C-alpha cells in the first residue's frame, strides 16, 4: 500500500518539501497532500511592495495548483484546526480529517505582540497577501480622509518595529505615498511617516555604516526614526512610547516580532520557546515521523545560536525534508541539514537597498543591492517554476 505524506503549509518550506519529495519518489510510491489556508503560495519577502501598491497581487500570490502541476500532489485549501501526533490525524475547521505516515509541519510563524496592551486590537500586520492588501487599502483610505478632514491623525503613519519587515515597508511607503497624495489632492509635506524601534538601532544585523546608509536614505524621503523607544501601549489611535510621549495616528502597522506557530507549539511534539526542535535530518526530536521546515522549527547553528527564521532557511529545509522522507521510505540514509547562507538584503524602496552578501558579508549599497534583491527573487521564482509571475 502506498504511503501517505501530509504537508501542512504551502509557504517556502511546504511548497519546496512537496516539490522535492515528488522528485525523489516515483508515482505510486506515495500519496502527497499539501494543506494550506489559501490556494496560493505567497512570496512574503515581497509583501511590503504589495502593501504600498507597488506590485500586483498576481506577482506575489502564485496558485499552488499551478506550481505543483504534473507533480501528483493533492492540494487542499483549508484551515488546520488540530494536529494529533499520537493518532496521526490532522483535522480541518470544515470537519475533514487526514491521516499520515509522514507529516511535514511547515506552518510558519505568527506575529508576537509581546503582551503590549491594546496593540493587537489596534494595529495592522504584514504576514500575508490579505494583510498587505488591507494595509494598502487602509493607507489610501486615510489619505483620502485627510484630504477632507485635515486631521493630523489621518496623515500620520506609524510602523512599530525596525527589523527587516518594518524597514522594507517604510521604504516602500516613502516611495509610493507622494503619488497617492498627489492623486488625492494632499500635500506630501503634511504626511508623517514614523518608524518606532525599541532598540538603539534599526536593522542590527547590518554594520553601523550600512545602518547609517539606510537611515539617511529613508530620512531624505521623509521617514522619522524614533529609536530606543519601545511601544508600551496602544489605546484606540493613541500609541504610547516608553518615555511617556504619545503619537495619535489612524494607521499603526506592527512589525515588532514573530513567534513560533501555536498549532505546532501545542501539538505534543518537543518545542523550545514555542518552536519545534529537530535532529540533524530535520525530524522532530520527539516524533521521527514528523518533519519540520521553516519558521515553526528552530535550528541551532554549530556555535549554539538559533538561526533567524528566514525564507532562505525555510526553502532549504523544505528541500531536505522532501529528500529525507523519500530516503526513509526507501530505507536509505537521511542527509544532515547544512544550510548555505547567501547573505541578507534589505530593500529601501523601489530603487534603493543595502545588503551583506556571501560568507564574508560583502557590503552592497543602492542600486547593486536593489538589483541583487530582484535577482534573488527571480532566482527563487525560477527554482519553483514561478518565473512567469515576473510578467505581472
Ligand atoms: P524582527 O524580530 O527581526 O524585528 C522586529 C523589530 O521590532 C526588532 O528590531 C525589535 O527590537 C522591534 N521591537 C520589538 N518590540 C518593540 C516595541 N515594543 N516597540 C518598538 N519596536 C519593537 O521581525 P521582522 O522584521 O518581522 O523579521 C522576522 C524574520 O523574518 C527575521 O528573521 C528576518 O530576518 C526575516 N525577514 C527577512 C527579510 C529579508 O531578508 N529581506 C524581510 C523580512 C523579514
Tab-separated table of C-alpha atoms and ligand atoms in Angstrom:
chain	number	residue	atom	x	y	z
A	1	UNK	CA	0.000	0.000	0.000
A	2	UNK	CA	1.363	3.401	-0.859
A	3	UNK	CA	2.329	5.720	1.974
A	4	UNK	CA	0.602	8.975	2.872
A	5	UNK	CA	2.708	12.111	3.053
A	6	UNK	CA	0.894	15.073	4.540
A	7	UNK	CA	2.402	18.562	4.256
A	8	UNK	CA	0.912	21.352	6.362
A	9	UNK	CA	1.592	24.805	4.953
A	10	UNK	CA	2.181	25.995	1.394
A	11	UNK	CA	4.851	28.601	2.105
A	12	UNK	CA	8.557	28.285	1.349
A	13	UNK	CA	9.081	25.172	3.484
A	14	UNK	CA	5.877	23.355	2.491
A	15	UNK	CA	5.991	24.037	-1.257
A	16	UNK	CA	9.649	23.042	-1.515
A	17	UNK	CA	9.012	19.894	0.542
A	18	UNK	CA	6.203	18.933	-1.868
A	19	UNK	CA	8.290	19.623	-4.968
A	20	UNK	CA	11.285	17.818	-3.506
A	21	UNK	CA	9.554	14.684	-2.207
A	22	UNK	CA	7.758	14.123	-5.512
A	23	UNK	CA	11.035	14.425	-7.404
A	24	UNK	CA	12.626	11.792	-5.148
A	25	UNK	CA	9.770	9.244	-5.328
A	26	UNK	CA	8.159	7.626	-8.335
A	27	UNK	CA	4.406	7.899	-8.856
A	28	UNK	CA	2.565	5.307	-6.811
A	29	UNK	CA	5.205	5.106	-4.066
A	30	UNK	CA	3.331	7.693	-2.003
A	31	UNK	CA	0.286	9.950	-2.000
A	32	UNK	CA	1.285	13.518	-1.295
A	33	UNK	CA	-1.218	16.030	0.092
A	34	UNK	CA	-0.474	19.665	0.894
A	35	UNK	CA	-2.919	21.660	3.022
A	36	UNK	CA	-2.791	25.440	3.008
A	37	UNK	CA	-5.043	28.221	4.255
A	38	UNK	CA	-5.047	29.887	0.856
A	39	UNK	CA	-4.897	28.473	-2.667
A	40	UNK	CA	-1.680	30.382	-3.328
A	41	UNK	CA	1.991	30.191	-2.437
A	42	UNK	CA	2.772	33.687	-1.171
A	43	UNK	CA	6.095	35.393	-1.770
A	44	UNK	CA	6.140	37.024	1.643
A	45	UNK	CA	9.560	38.595	1.082
A	46	UNK	CA	7.797	40.917	-1.420
A	47	UNK	CA	4.694	41.757	0.627
A	48	UNK	CA	5.947	45.244	1.512
A	49	UNK	CA	5.645	46.115	-2.177
A	50	UNK	CA	2.034	44.906	-2.335
A	51	UNK	CA	1.253	46.826	0.869
A	52	UNK	CA	2.368	50.060	-0.802
A	53	UNK	CA	0.638	49.330	-4.111
A	54	UNK	CA	3.895	48.884	-5.993
A	55	UNK	CA	3.216	45.390	-7.340
A	56	UNK	CA	0.148	43.399	-8.354
A	57	UNK	CA	-1.255	40.599	-6.221
A	58	UNK	CA	-0.580	38.094	-9.008
A	59	UNK	CA	3.154	38.746	-8.677
A	60	UNK	CA	3.234	37.634	-5.051
A	61	UNK	CA	0.407	35.055	-4.848
A	62	UNK	CA	1.139	32.055	-7.077
A	63	UNK	CA	-1.529	29.335	-7.385
A	64	UNK	CA	-0.254	26.176	-5.663
A	65	UNK	CA	-2.063	24.017	-8.233
A	66	UNK	CA	-0.016	25.629	-10.995
A	67	UNK	CA	3.315	25.260	-9.148
A	68	UNK	CA	2.551	21.606	-8.386
A	69	UNK	CA	1.149	20.760	-11.824
A	70	UNK	CA	2.416	17.375	-13.085
A	71	UNK	CA	3.715	16.643	-9.574
A	72	UNK	CA	0.842	14.426	-8.445
A	73	UNK	CA	0.200	16.435	-5.317
A	74	UNK	CA	-3.261	16.772	-3.879
A	75	UNK	CA	-3.751	20.466	-2.976
A	76	UNK	CA	-6.287	21.066	-0.191
A	77	UNK	CA	-7.335	24.593	0.756
A	78	UNK	CA	-8.459	24.684	4.360
A	79	UNK	CA	-7.865	25.940	7.861
A	80	UNK	CA	-5.995	23.436	10.016
A	81	UNK	CA	-7.597	23.173	13.421
A	82	UNK	CA	-5.903	20.248	15.161
A	83	UNK	CA	-2.779	18.146	14.852
A	84	UNK	CA	-2.710	14.879	16.806
A	85	UNK	CA	0.722	13.294	16.579
A	86	UNK	CA	-0.356	10.276	18.699
A	87	UNK	CA	-3.217	9.114	16.480
A	88	UNK	CA	-1.523	10.683	13.398
A	89	UNK	CA	-4.567	12.727	12.405
A	90	UNK	CA	-4.907	16.305	11.237
A	91	UNK	CA	-8.317	17.991	11.456
A	92	UNK	CA	-9.587	20.953	9.440
A	93	UNK	CA	-12.164	23.526	10.504
A	94	UNK	CA	-14.606	22.106	7.919
A	95	UNK	CA	-14.566	18.752	9.760
A	96	UNK	CA	-12.313	16.932	7.259
A	97	UNK	CA	-9.596	14.734	8.707
A	98	UNK	CA	-6.334	13.451	7.205
A	99	UNK	CA	-4.037	10.634	8.374
A	100	UNK	CA	-0.359	10.253	7.514
A	101	UNK	CA	2.722	8.051	7.520
A	102	UNK	CA	4.992	11.092	7.336
A	103	UNK	CA	3.935	14.583	8.358
A	104	UNK	CA	5.655	17.825	7.357
A	105	UNK	CA	4.970	20.814	9.586
A	106	UNK	CA	5.692	23.980	7.627
A	107	UNK	CA	3.188	26.372	9.175
A	108	UNK	CA	5.444	29.394	9.530
A	109	UNK	CA	5.409	31.922	12.339
A	110	UNK	CA	2.873	34.208	13.984
A	111	UNK	CA	3.018	37.835	14.997
A	112	UNK	CA	4.336	38.365	18.507
A	113	UNK	CA	2.566	41.208	20.324
A	114	UNK	CA	4.632	40.686	23.492
A	115	UNK	CA	1.503	41.245	25.585
A	116	UNK	CA	1.577	45.005	24.866
A	117	UNK	CA	-1.866	46.302	25.903
A	118	UNK	CA	-4.132	47.314	23.018
A	119	UNK	CA	-1.566	46.539	20.319
A	120	UNK	CA	-3.234	43.540	18.675
A	121	UNK	CA	-6.681	45.167	18.620
A	122	UNK	CA	-5.450	48.431	17.152
A	123	UNK	CA	-2.787	47.525	14.622
A	124	UNK	CA	-2.380	46.069	11.154
A	125	UNK	CA	0.237	43.408	10.404
A	126	UNK	CA	2.136	42.275	7.308
A	127	UNK	CA	2.221	38.476	7.239
A	128	UNK	CA	0.097	37.572	4.215
A	129	UNK	CA	-1.262	38.836	0.901
A	130	UNK	CA	-4.535	39.638	2.679
A	131	UNK	CA	-2.678	41.710	5.273
A	132	UNK	CA	-0.770	43.574	2.549
A	133	UNK	CA	-3.982	44.337	0.648
A	134	UNK	CA	-5.540	45.598	3.874
A	135	UNK	CA	-2.600	47.915	4.550
A	136	UNK	CA	-2.704	49.398	1.041
A	137	UNK	CA	-6.477	49.933	1.125
A	138	UNK	CA	-6.177	51.492	4.578
A	139	UNK	CA	-3.340	53.836	3.595
A	140	UNK	CA	-5.233	55.101	0.524
A	141	UNK	CA	-8.352	55.460	2.628
A	142	UNK	CA	-6.520	57.573	5.237
A	143	UNK	CA	-5.017	59.866	2.596
A	144	UNK	CA	-8.495	60.340	1.089
A	145	UNK	CA	-9.898	61.009	4.577
A	146	UNK	CA	-7.147	63.565	5.242
A	147	UNK	CA	-8.000	65.409	2.038
A	148	UNK	CA	-11.386	66.161	3.639
A	149	UNK	CA	-10.718	66.130	7.390
A	150	UNK	CA	-7.232	67.711	7.540
A	151	UNK	CA	-6.979	65.780	10.809
A	152	UNK	CA	-3.254	65.132	11.547
A	153	UNK	CA	-4.021	61.565	12.741
A	154	UNK	CA	-5.170	60.696	9.203
A	155	UNK	CA	-1.836	61.917	7.821
A	156	UNK	CA	0.268	60.108	10.452
A	157	UNK	CA	1.527	56.590	9.734
A	158	UNK	CA	3.302	54.619	12.466
A	159	UNK	CA	5.345	51.487	11.834
A	160	UNK	CA	6.208	49.641	15.063
A	161	UNK	CA	9.459	47.662	14.719
A	162	UNK	CA	12.643	48.454	12.827
A	163	UNK	CA	13.565	44.939	11.713
A	164	UNK	CA	13.640	43.962	8.044
A	165	UNK	CA	9.836	43.875	7.724
A	166	UNK	CA	9.310	47.356	9.202
A	167	UNK	CA	12.159	48.991	7.297
A	168	UNK	CA	11.240	47.453	3.929
A	169	UNK	CA	7.633	48.557	4.425
A	170	UNK	CA	8.505	52.119	5.416
A	171	UNK	CA	10.865	52.393	2.414
A	172	UNK	CA	8.132	51.353	0.037
A	173	UNK	CA	5.569	53.691	1.642
A	174	UNK	CA	8.045	56.579	1.441
A	175	UNK	CA	8.280	55.975	-2.311
A	176	UNK	CA	4.583	55.437	-3.027
A	177	UNK	CA	2.879	57.934	-0.693
A	178	UNK	CA	3.837	61.035	-2.725
A	179	UNK	CA	1.868	59.697	-5.741
A	180	UNK	CA	-1.058	58.574	-3.556
A	181	UNK	CA	-1.132	62.070	-2.035
A	182	UNK	CA	-0.965	63.758	-5.427
A	183	UNK	CA	-3.867	61.684	-6.759
A	184	UNK	CA	-5.953	62.790	-3.800
A	185	UNK	CA	-5.024	66.453	-3.658
A	186	UNK	CA	-2.923	66.099	-0.488
A	187	UNK	CA	0.452	67.785	0.036
A	188	UNK	CA	3.001	65.038	0.849
A	189	UNK	CA	4.702	67.525	3.206
A	190	UNK	CA	1.700	67.048	5.536
A	191	UNK	CA	2.395	63.316	5.858
A	192	UNK	CA	4.215	61.995	8.942
A	193	UNK	CA	5.865	58.621	8.419
A	194	UNK	CA	7.268	57.385	11.733
A	195	UNK	CA	9.200	54.219	12.434
A	196	UNK	CA	9.396	53.320	16.129
A	197	UNK	CA	12.110	50.911	17.285
A	198	UNK	CA	12.675	49.603	20.826
A	199	UNK	CA	16.414	49.119	20.451
A	200	UNK	CA	19.036	51.855	19.950
A	201	UNK	CA	19.274	50.993	16.256
A	202	UNK	CA	17.241	49.643	13.362
A	203	UNK	CA	18.459	46.587	11.399
A	204	UNK	CA	21.057	45.383	13.934
A	205	UNK	CA	22.165	42.567	11.585
A	206	UNK	CA	23.997	45.124	9.412
A	207	UNK	CA	27.197	47.131	10.048
A	208	UNK	CA	26.873	50.647	11.540
A	209	UNK	CA	27.856	52.037	8.149
A	210	UNK	CA	25.027	50.235	6.329
A	211	UNK	CA	22.535	51.158	9.066
A	212	UNK	CA	23.548	54.792	8.697
A	213	UNK	CA	23.177	54.495	4.914
A	214	UNK	CA	19.653	53.099	5.322
A	215	UNK	CA	18.581	55.778	7.794
A	216	UNK	CA	19.975	58.653	5.750
A	217	UNK	CA	18.278	57.418	2.589
A	218	UNK	CA	14.922	56.986	4.311
A	219	UNK	CA	15.128	60.272	6.236
A	220	UNK	CA	15.750	62.082	2.947
A	221	UNK	CA	12.404	60.660	1.773
A	222	UNK	CA	10.530	61.841	4.877
A	223	UNK	CA	10.858	58.952	7.344
A	224	UNK	CA	11.288	59.895	11.002
A	225	UNK	CA	13.023	57.346	13.256
A	226	UNK	CA	12.223	57.057	16.949
A	227	UNK	CA	14.795	54.635	18.376
A	228	UNK	CA	15.335	53.303	21.919
A	229	UNK	CA	11.606	53.836	22.361
A	230	UNK	CA	9.532	50.669	22.761
A	231	UNK	CA	5.816	50.959	22.184
A	232	UNK	CA	4.304	50.248	25.602
A	233	UNK	CA	0.587	50.647	24.953
A	234	UNK	CA	-1.953	51.426	22.250
A	235	UNK	CA	-5.350	52.849	23.179
A	236	UNK	CA	-7.561	53.334	20.151
A	237	UNK	CA	-5.464	55.534	17.891
A	238	UNK	CA	-3.017	56.689	20.586
A	239	UNK	CA	0.377	54.964	20.740
A	240	UNK	CA	2.347	55.390	23.953
A	241	UNK	CA	6.141	55.059	23.963
A	242	UNK	CA	8.401	54.168	26.877
A	243	UNK	CA	9.343	57.784	27.645
A	244	UNK	CA	5.652	58.653	28.021
A	245	UNK	CA	5.261	60.510	24.721
A	246	UNK	CA	2.213	59.668	22.661
A	247	UNK	CA	1.540	59.608	18.929
A	248	UNK	CA	-2.006	59.901	17.640
A	249	UNK	CA	-2.327	58.010	14.386
A	250	UNK	CA	-5.106	56.294	12.489
A	251	UNK	CA	-2.578	53.861	10.968
A	252	UNK	CA	-0.427	51.624	13.158
A	253	UNK	CA	1.378	48.736	11.488
A	254	UNK	CA	3.046	46.299	13.885
A	255	UNK	CA	6.186	44.537	12.618
A	256	UNK	CA	7.793	44.131	16.039
A	257	UNK	CA	8.472	40.419	16.059
A	258	UNK	CA	7.480	36.855	15.310
A	259	UNK	CA	6.993	33.709	17.355
A	260	UNK	CA	6.507	30.017	16.559
A	261	UNK	CA	3.193	28.751	15.211
A	262	UNK	CA	0.795	27.972	18.074
A	263	UNK	CA	-0.664	24.842	16.394
A	264	UNK	CA	2.838	23.385	16.222
A	265	UNK	CA	3.767	24.586	19.704
A	266	UNK	CA	0.742	22.828	21.196
A	267	UNK	CA	0.554	19.607	19.142
A	268	UNK	CA	2.589	17.489	21.524
A	269	UNK	CA	5.983	17.434	19.812
A	270	UNK	CA	9.045	18.727	21.616
A	271	UNK	CA	9.458	22.501	21.379
A	272	UNK	CA	11.892	25.174	22.511
A	273	UNK	CA	10.210	28.550	23.216
A	274	UNK	CA	7.291	27.537	21.027
A	275	UNK	CA	9.321	26.332	18.036
A	276	UNK	CA	9.782	22.631	17.253
A	277	UNK	CA	13.191	21.149	17.956
A	278	UNK	CA	14.738	18.994	15.226
A	279	UNK	CA	17.545	16.494	14.731
A	280	UNK	CA	20.152	16.946	12.008
A	281	UNK	CA	17.791	15.283	9.466
A	282	UNK	CA	15.039	17.821	10.364
A	283	UNK	CA	12.824	15.262	12.124
A	284	UNK	CA	11.076	16.257	15.331
A	285	UNK	CA	13.314	15.300	18.258
A	286	UNK	CA	10.326	13.596	19.900
A	287	UNK	CA	8.428	12.224	16.858
A	288	UNK	CA	10.617	10.978	13.977
A	289	UNK	CA	7.663	10.621	11.590
A	290	UNK	CA	7.150	14.402	11.885
A	291	UNK	CA	9.469	16.566	9.774
A	292	UNK	CA	9.888	20.318	10.129
A	293	UNK	CA	10.515	23.068	7.587
A	294	UNK	CA	10.635	26.823	8.088
A	295	UNK	CA	9.876	29.257	10.885
A	296	UNK	CA	7.817	26.865	13.034
A	297	UNK	CA	11.045	24.967	13.832
A	298	UNK	CA	14.224	26.127	15.485
A	299	UNK	CA	17.581	25.096	14.018
A	300	UNK	CA	20.719	25.760	16.004
A	301	UNK	CA	23.982	26.807	14.371
A	302	UNK	CA	27.090	24.820	15.393
A	303	UNK	CA	28.058	27.542	17.896
A	304	UNK	CA	24.700	27.093	19.617
A	305	UNK	CA	22.712	30.143	18.495
A	306	UNK	CA	19.409	29.637	16.690
A	307	UNK	CA	19.399	30.647	13.018
A	308	UNK	CA	16.988	33.542	12.285
A	309	UNK	CA	13.720	32.394	10.687
A	310	UNK	CA	14.235	33.401	7.069
A	311	UNK	CA	12.845	32.403	3.680
A	312	UNK	CA	16.216	31.081	2.510
A	313	UNK	CA	16.400	28.749	5.510
A	314	UNK	CA	12.776	27.588	5.069
A	315	UNK	CA	13.379	26.867	1.379
A	316	UNK	CA	16.463	24.745	2.108
A	317	UNK	CA	14.746	22.939	4.973
A	318	UNK	CA	11.785	22.061	2.738
A	319	UNK	CA	14.048	20.585	0.075
A	320	UNK	CA	15.944	18.433	2.545
A	321	UNK	CA	12.767	17.282	4.284
A	322	UNK	CA	11.400	16.066	0.936
A	323	UNK	CA	14.600	14.146	0.216
A	324	UNK	CA	14.750	12.682	3.735
A	325	UNK	CA	11.152	11.449	3.704
A	326	UNK	CA	11.893	9.686	0.414
A	327	UNK	CA	15.066	8.224	1.964
A	328	UNK	CA	13.105	6.975	4.995
A	329	UNK	CA	10.553	5.242	2.717
A	330	UNK	CA	13.325	3.652	0.649
A	331	UNK	CA	15.329	2.662	3.739
A	332	UNK	CA	18.368	4.737	2.743
A	333	UNK	CA	20.364	7.092	4.961
A	334	UNK	CA	18.940	10.598	5.508
A	335	UNK	CA	21.125	13.633	4.897
A	336	UNK	CA	22.115	16.186	7.526
A	337	UNK	CA	20.911	19.772	7.217
A	338	UNK	CA	23.781	22.030	6.199
A	339	UNK	CA	22.312	25.440	5.396
A	340	UNK	CA	24.052	27.743	2.952
A	341	UNK	CA	23.682	31.475	3.625
A	342	UNK	CA	23.730	33.789	0.670
A	343	UNK	CA	23.508	36.861	2.915
A	344	UNK	CA	20.887	39.441	3.849
A	345	UNK	CA	19.372	42.070	1.596
A	346	UNK	CA	17.028	44.845	2.629
A	347	UNK	CA	15.149	46.909	0.112
A	348	UNK	CA	14.700	50.587	0.946
A	349	UNK	CA	12.027	51.382	-1.602
A	350	UNK	CA	11.868	50.964	-5.357
A	351	UNK	CA	15.472	51.763	-6.238
A	352	UNK	CA	17.492	51.613	-3.037
A	353	UNK	CA	18.723	48.891	-0.743
A	354	UNK	CA	21.546	47.586	1.413
A	355	UNK	CA	22.984	44.120	1.672
A	356	UNK	CA	25.693	41.959	3.196
A	357	UNK	CA	26.215	39.020	0.897
A	358	UNK	CA	28.194	35.795	0.762
A	359	UNK	CA	30.138	34.100	3.541
A	360	UNK	CA	32.293	37.198	4.055
A	361	UNK	CA	29.389	39.665	4.145
A	362	UNK	CA	30.427	41.838	1.181
A	363	UNK	CA	28.503	45.085	1.590
A	364	UNK	CA	26.223	46.477	-1.092
A	365	UNK	CA	24.526	49.868	-1.190
A	366	UNK	CA	21.995	51.452	-3.510
A	367	UNK	CA	21.320	50.056	-6.987
A	368	UNK	CA	23.560	46.952	-6.676
A	369	UNK	CA	21.713	45.909	-3.510
A	370	UNK	CA	18.357	46.658	-5.072
A	371	UNK	CA	19.226	44.672	-8.226
A	372	UNK	CA	20.594	41.809	-6.144
A	373	UNK	CA	17.308	41.644	-4.233
A	374	UNK	CA	15.381	41.467	-7.521
A	375	UNK	CA	17.765	38.802	-8.818
A	376	UNK	CA	17.343	36.790	-5.650
A	377	UNK	CA	13.547	36.882	-6.073
A	378	UNK	CA	13.877	35.861	-9.748
A	379	UNK	CA	16.199	33.004	-8.779
A	380	UNK	CA	13.655	31.712	-6.282
A	381	UNK	CA	10.775	32.028	-8.761
A	382	UNK	CA	12.782	30.189	-11.383
A	383	UNK	CA	13.539	27.430	-8.870
A	384	UNK	CA	9.842	26.859	-8.121
A	385	UNK	CA	8.734	27.264	-11.768
A	386	UNK	CA	7.029	30.536	-10.953
A	387	UNK	CA	9.105	32.811	-13.166
A	388	UNK	CA	6.019	33.653	-15.243
A	389	UNK	CA	4.876	35.998	-12.431
A	390	UNK	CA	7.609	38.495	-13.302
A	391	UNK	CA	5.401	39.482	-16.240
A	392	UNK	CA	2.838	40.933	-13.803
B	1	LIG	P1	12.278	41.116	13.842
B	1	LIG	O1	12.029	40.392	15.103
B	1	LIG	O2	13.501	40.790	13.081
B	1	LIG	O3	12.289	42.705	14.118
B	1	LIG	C1	11.358	43.308	14.986
B	1	LIG	C2	11.898	44.641	15.488
B	1	LIG	O4	10.896	45.211	16.318
B	1	LIG	C3	13.143	44.496	16.328
B	1	LIG	O5	14.124	45.413	15.879
B	1	LIG	C4	12.665	44.831	17.733
B	1	LIG	O6	13.642	45.464	18.541
B	1	LIG	C5	11.499	45.756	17.466
B	1	LIG	N1	10.546	45.797	18.586
B	1	LIG	C6	10.193	44.779	19.408
B	1	LIG	N2	9.328	45.225	20.353
B	1	LIG	C7	9.114	46.539	20.108
B	1	LIG	C8	8.324	47.539	20.731
B	1	LIG	N3	7.583	47.290	21.802
B	1	LIG	N4	8.339	48.787	20.205
B	1	LIG	C9	9.086	49.065	19.094
B	1	LIG	N5	9.868	48.160	18.495
B	1	LIG	C10	9.878	46.901	18.962
B	1	LIG	O7	10.943	40.899	12.955
B	1	LIG	P2	10.783	41.017	11.353
B	1	LIG	O8	11.405	42.250	10.845
B	1	LIG	O9	9.336	40.811	11.101
B	1	LIG	O10	11.598	39.784	10.791
B	1	LIG	C11	11.224	38.451	11.151
B	1	LIG	C12	12.156	37.456	10.472
B	1	LIG	O11	11.936	37.494	9.070
B	1	LIG	C13	13.616	37.788	10.705
B	1	LIG	O12	14.333	36.588	10.904
B	1	LIG	C14	14.034	38.440	9.426
B	1	LIG	O13	15.414	38.199	9.125
B	1	LIG	C15	13.131	37.795	8.384
B	1	LIG	N6	12.856	38.753	7.288
B	1	LIG	C16	13.791	38.854	6.301
B	1	LIG	C17	13.610	39.773	5.282
B	1	LIG	C18	14.707	39.908	4.228
B	1	LIG	O14	15.583	39.045	4.168
B	1	LIG	N7	14.728	40.965	3.446
B	1	LIG	C19	12.476	40.588	5.246
B	1	LIG	C20	11.527	40.472	6.272
B	1	LIG	C21	11.731	39.550	7.303
